[in-house]
Amino acid sequence: MSQLSESYCEACDVNAKCLEPAEIEDLMSQVEGWEVIEESGVPKLKRVFSTKNYARSMLLTNEIAALAESINHHPLMIVEYSSVTVVWWSHKIKGLHKNDFIMAAKTSALF
Amino acid sequence: MSQLSESYCEACDVNAKCLEPAEIEDLMSQVEGWEVIEESGVPKLKRVFSTKNYARSMLLTNEIAALAESINHHPLMIVEYSSVTVVWWSHKIKGLHKNDFIMAAKTSALF
């Protein structure tokens, strides 16, 4: 079991530091299936979860939403018939925080 | 009230005809706030619904999902903290069918 999925995601403020590339590389080994993408210069964590049907997609979407609300850290989700794409990043620091890896691991654990 | 939102969306098959540009232009006047976008050569109907918070975003997402399931025609939805972006098109014919305008009008009526 990934240690990250058991970690606690603490709210980060605008002064929190973005992860360094070496730190990201290290954490990537703990979030299988996730990739780092870059949008408008902001690195983000992305994974596409394939599902059997729309009901499963909506079930997963609602589970991720409940997790997000419980911690007050919210991803972008793209809901389609047989997939849910999830993207995590820290809006306040315009980059990746360890929190995002924790949330990615928790998201994978829901799947 | 838009007539489209009261119309019935019938399943279209692969032989159904895509709407002609003039037909699209005519129907656009009935779906305020929606725009036609093109992705990989496929025209689609898109609208961003701004919400007050995440709970409202998820409520709208679930309402649209219930509508989609009831008619077996499913949009792409992008769920964010204070917005839900909805994209309708007809996968089978790789374009826009009148059904998509009906669904767009029904989506707006939910909002």
Tab-separated table of C-alpha atoms in Angstrom:
chain	number	residue	atom	x	y	z
A	1	MET	CA	0.000	0.000	0.000
A	2	SER	CA	1.282	3.429	-0.895
A	3	GLN	CA	2.325	5.492	2.102
A	4	LEU	CA	1.100	8.599	0.330
A	5	SER	CA	-2.483	7.420	0.341
A	6	GLU	CA	-2.310	7.257	4.130
A	7	SER	CA	-0.762	10.718	4.459
A	8	TYR	CA	-2.607	13.829	5.498
A	9	CYS	CA	-3.114	16.643	3.023
A	10	GLU	CA	-2.633	19.939	4.883
A	11	ALA	CA	-3.837	23.177	3.378
A	12	CYS	CA	-0.911	24.994	1.804
A	13	ASP	CA	-0.712	28.779	1.634
A	14	VAL	CA	0.587	31.041	-1.102
A	15	ASN	CA	4.051	30.996	0.493
A	16	ALA	CA	4.380	27.231	0.304
A	17	LYS	CA	7.153	26.081	-2.001
A	18	CYS	CA	6.488	24.180	-5.183
A	19	LEU	CA	8.186	20.796	-5.356
A	20	GLU	CA	11.574	20.691	-7.042
A	21	PRO	CA	11.933	18.456	-10.143
A	22	ALA	CA	13.975	15.915	-8.146
A	23	GLU	CA	11.260	15.771	-5.473
A	24	ILE	CA	8.609	15.267	-8.175
A	25	GLU	CA	10.641	12.474	-9.753
A	26	ASP	CA	10.947	10.768	-6.382
A	27	LEU	CA	7.228	11.020	-5.615
A	28	MET	CA	6.183	9.839	-9.100
A	29	SER	CA	7.329	6.330	-8.199
A	30	GLN	CA	4.580	6.286	-5.571
A	31	VAL	CA	1.672	7.257	-7.850
A	32	GLU	CA	1.445	4.577	-10.509
A	33	GLY	CA	-0.543	5.509	-13.602
A	34	TRP	CA	-0.215	9.256	-13.057
A	35	GLU	CA	1.765	11.542	-15.352
A	36	VAL	CA	3.004	15.101	-15.015
A	37	ILE	CA	1.537	17.426	-17.638
A	38	GLU	CA	2.197	21.127	-18.067
A	39	GLU	CA	-0.524	23.661	-18.848
A	40	SER	CA	0.343	27.354	-19.199
A	41	GLY	CA	3.633	26.694	-17.444
A	42	VAL	CA	1.945	24.985	-14.485
A	43	PRO	CA	2.898	21.345	-13.815
A	44	LYS	CA	-0.069	19.140	-12.935
A	45	LEU	CA	-0.705	15.490	-12.107
A	46	LYS	CA	-3.083	13.692	-14.488
A	47	ARG	CA	-4.569	10.223	-14.709
A	48	VAL	CA	-7.338	8.762	-16.860
A	49	PHE	CA	-9.467	6.158	-15.061
A	50	SER	CA	-11.295	3.860	-17.478
A	51	THR	CA	-14.691	2.646	-16.306
A	52	LYS	CA	-17.242	0.070	-17.439
A	53	ASN	CA	-20.065	2.509	-18.009
A	54	TYR	CA	-21.524	5.910	-17.171
A	55	ALA	CA	-22.905	4.831	-13.807
A	56	ARG	CA	-19.401	3.775	-12.760
A	57	SER	CA	-17.982	7.058	-14.050
A	58	MET	CA	-20.476	9.059	-11.992
A	59	LEU	CA	-19.906	6.893	-8.907
A	60	LEU	CA	-16.165	7.532	-9.088
A	61	THR	CA	-16.733	11.238	-9.768
A	62	ASN	CA	-18.877	11.549	-6.649
A	63	GLU	CA	-16.396	9.629	-4.511
A	64	ILE	CA	-13.548	11.872	-5.625
A	65	ALA	CA	-15.721	14.953	-5.025
A	66	ALA	CA	-16.472	13.799	-1.462
A	67	LEU	CA	-12.760	13.268	-0.842
A	68	ALA	CA	-11.994	16.716	-2.292
A	69	GLU	CA	-14.608	18.446	-0.129
A	70	SER	CA	-13.454	16.629	3.015
A	71	ILE	CA	-9.968	18.073	2.585
A	72	ASN	CA	-10.922	21.292	0.789
A	73	HIS	CA	-8.568	20.576	-2.088
A	74	HIS	CA	-10.291	20.156	-5.426
A	75	PRO	CA	-9.159	18.577	-8.694
A	76	LEU	CA	-10.361	19.164	-12.215
A	77	MET	CA	-12.389	16.182	-13.419
A	78	ILE	CA	-13.402	15.358	-16.971
A	79	VAL	CA	-16.373	13.000	-16.937
A	80	GLU	CA	-17.081	10.898	-20.030
A	81	TYR	CA	-19.144	7.777	-20.703
A	82	SER	CA	-16.439	5.285	-19.790
A	83	SER	CA	-13.698	7.359	-18.235
A	84	VAL	CA	-12.957	9.959	-15.598
A	85	THR	CA	-9.842	12.065	-16.070
A	86	VAL	CA	-8.512	13.638	-12.874
A	87	VAL	CA	-6.020	16.511	-12.694
A	88	TRP	CA	-4.479	17.675	-9.414
A	89	TRP	CA	-2.366	20.772	-8.796
A	90	SER	CA	-2.127	23.514	-6.174
A	91	HIS	CA	-3.818	26.624	-7.516
A	92	LYS	CA	-2.373	28.898	-4.815
A	93	ILE	CA	1.241	28.162	-5.681
A	94	LYS	CA	0.614	27.461	-9.374
A	95	GLY	CA	2.420	24.178	-9.224
A	96	LEU	CA	2.740	20.833	-7.511
A	97	HIS	CA	2.855	20.420	-3.731
A	98	LYS	CA	3.286	17.147	-1.888
A	99	ASN	CA	-0.454	17.483	-1.163
A	100	ASP	CA	-1.190	16.804	-4.830
A	101	PHE	CA	0.673	13.521	-4.715
A	102	ILE	CA	-1.192	12.590	-1.526
A	103	MET	CA	-4.491	13.369	-3.263
A	104	ALA	CA	-3.457	11.444	-6.381
A	105	ALA	CA	-2.647	8.406	-4.236
A	106	LYS	CA	-5.952	8.732	-2.366
A	107	THR	CA	-7.793	9.025	-5.713
A	108	SER	CA	-6.147	5.844	-6.987
A	109	ALA	CA	-7.140	4.094	-3.758
A	110	LEU	CA	-10.800	5.010	-4.418
A	111	PHE	CA	-10.700	3.466	-7.894
B	1	MET	CA	-39.269	29.136	-22.852
B	2	SER	CA	-37.219	27.467	-25.510
B	3	GLN	CA	-39.115	24.956	-27.612
B	4	LEU	CA	-35.995	22.829	-27.850
B	5	SER	CA	-35.934	22.139	-24.126
B	6	GLU	CA	-39.396	20.589	-24.506
B	7	SER	CA	-38.418	18.478	-27.492
B	8	TYR	CA	-37.674	14.786	-27.403
B	9	CYS	CA	-34.166	13.556	-28.092
B	10	GLU	CA	-34.416	10.373	-30.164
B	11	ALA	CA	-31.472	8.050	-30.514
B	12	CYS	CA	-29.761	8.675	-33.823
B	13	ASP	CA	-27.955	5.966	-35.751
B	14	VAL	CA	-24.756	6.076	-37.744
B	15	ASN	CA	-26.733	6.888	-40.893
B	16	ALA	CA	-28.285	10.017	-39.434
B	17	LYS	CA	-27.211	13.206	-41.161
B	18	CYS	CA	-25.115	15.834	-39.449
B	19	LEU	CA	-26.734	19.258	-39.356
B	20	GLU	CA	-25.848	21.624	-42.176
B	21	PRO	CA	-24.148	24.935	-41.230
B	22	ALA	CA	-27.356	26.858	-41.971
B	23	GLU	CA	-29.343	24.538	-39.714
B	24	ILE	CA	-26.765	24.998	-36.953
B	25	GLU	CA	-26.933	28.763	-37.306
B	26	ASP	CA	-30.705	28.660	-37.049
B	27	LEU	CA	-30.681	26.439	-33.938
B	28	MET	CA	-27.958	28.492	-32.212
B	29	SER	CA	-30.488	31.275	-31.662
B	30	GLN	CA	-32.396	28.880	-29.409
B	31	VAL	CA	-29.501	27.906	-27.132
B	32	GLU	CA	-28.305	31.101	-25.476
B	33	GLY	CA	-24.830	30.937	-23.954
B	34	TRP	CA	-23.708	27.972	-26.025
B	35	GLU	CA	-20.988	28.147	-28.660
B	36	VAL	CA	-19.897	25.815	-31.431
B	37	ILE	CA	-16.318	24.603	-31.019
B	38	GLU	CA	-14.402	22.256	-33.296
B	39	GLU	CA	-12.158	19.477	-32.028
B	40	SER	CA	-10.349	17.207	-34.474
B	41	GLY	CA	-12.721	18.343	-37.195
B	42	VAL	CA	-15.831	17.530	-35.147
B	43	PRO	CA	-18.172	20.426	-34.341
B	44	LYS	CA	-19.466	20.384	-30.753
B	45	LEU	CA	-21.713	22.515	-28.558
B	46	LYS	CA	-20.033	23.945	-25.453
B	47	ARG	CA	-21.140	26.057	-22.494
B	48	VAL	CA	-19.430	26.958	-19.226
B	49	PHE	CA	-21.831	27.174	-16.274
B	50	SER	CA	-20.418	29.265	-13.414
B	51	THR	CA	-21.447	28.143	-9.942
B	52	LYS	CA	-21.164	29.498	-6.392
B	53	ASN	CA	-19.126	26.647	-5.013
B	54	TYR	CA	-18.127	23.007	-5.380
B	55	ALA	CA	-21.344	21.664	-3.900
B	56	ARG	CA	-23.301	23.529	-6.581
B	57	SER	CA	-20.933	22.248	-9.274
B	58	MET	CA	-21.479	18.657	-8.152
B	59	LEU	CA	-25.242	19.134	-7.866
B	60	LEU	CA	-25.418	20.380	-11.448
B	61	THR	CA	-23.075	17.603	-12.620
B	62	ASN	CA	-25.349	14.961	-11.097
B	63	GLU	CA	-28.476	16.539	-12.538
B	64	ILE	CA	-26.959	16.591	-16.024
B	65	ALA	CA	-25.777	12.995	-15.580
B	66	ALA	CA	-29.303	11.888	-14.632
B	67	LEU	CA	-30.682	13.653	-17.718
B	68	ALA	CA	-28.007	12.019	-19.887
B	69	GLU	CA	-28.729	8.538	-18.534
B	70	SER	CA	-32.491	8.978	-18.945
B	71	ILE	CA	-32.028	9.608	-22.656
B	72	ASN	CA	-28.868	7.547	-23.182
B	73	HIS	CA	-27.035	10.476	-24.724
B	74	HIS	CA	-23.999	11.591	-22.751
B	75	PRO	CA	-22.000	14.820	-22.777
B	76	LEU	CA	-18.434	15.489	-21.747
B	77	MET	CA	-18.376	17.442	-18.480
B	78	ILE	CA	-15.437	19.281	-16.938
B	79	VAL	CA	-16.044	19.758	-13.224
B	80	GLU	CA	-14.124	22.483	-11.400
B	81	TYR	CA	-14.576	24.278	-8.074
B	82	SER	CA	-16.920	26.947	-9.384
B	83	SER	CA	-17.819	25.856	-12.872
B	84	VAL	CA	-19.120	22.970	-14.931
B	85	THR	CA	-18.270	22.949	-18.621
B	86	VAL	CA	-20.595	20.850	-20.755
B	87	VAL	CA	-19.887	19.668	-24.306
B	88	TRP	CA	-22.505	17.922	-26.440
B	89	TRP	CA	-22.025	16.205	-29.781
B	90	SER	CA	-23.154	12.980	-31.454
B	91	HIS	CA	-20.329	10.471	-31.323
B	92	LYS	CA	-21.935	8.128	-33.853
B	93	ILE	CA	-22.084	10.685	-36.634
B	94	LYS	CA	-19.015	12.662	-35.490
B	95	GLY	CA	-20.909	15.913	-35.571
B	96	LEU	CA	-23.939	17.816	-34.425
B	97	HIS	CA	-27.474	16.442	-34.607
B	98	LYS	CA	-30.620	18.264	-33.575
B	99	ASN	CA	-30.509	16.015	-30.493
B	100	ASP	CA	-27.456	17.911	-29.268
B	101	PHE	CA	-29.324	21.191	-29.392
B	102	ILE	CA	-32.238	19.610	-27.543
B	103	MET	CA	-29.836	18.351	-24.862
B	104	ALA	CA	-28.108	21.743	-24.668
B	105	ALA	CA	-31.479	23.434	-24.119
B	106	LYS	CA	-32.445	20.845	-21.489
B	107	THR	CA	-29.071	21.360	-19.756
B	108	SER	CA	-29.614	25.121	-19.635
B	109	ALA	CA	-33.076	24.533	-18.173
B	110	LEU	CA	-31.506	22.517	-15.322
B	111	PHE	CA	-29.139	25.353	-14.444
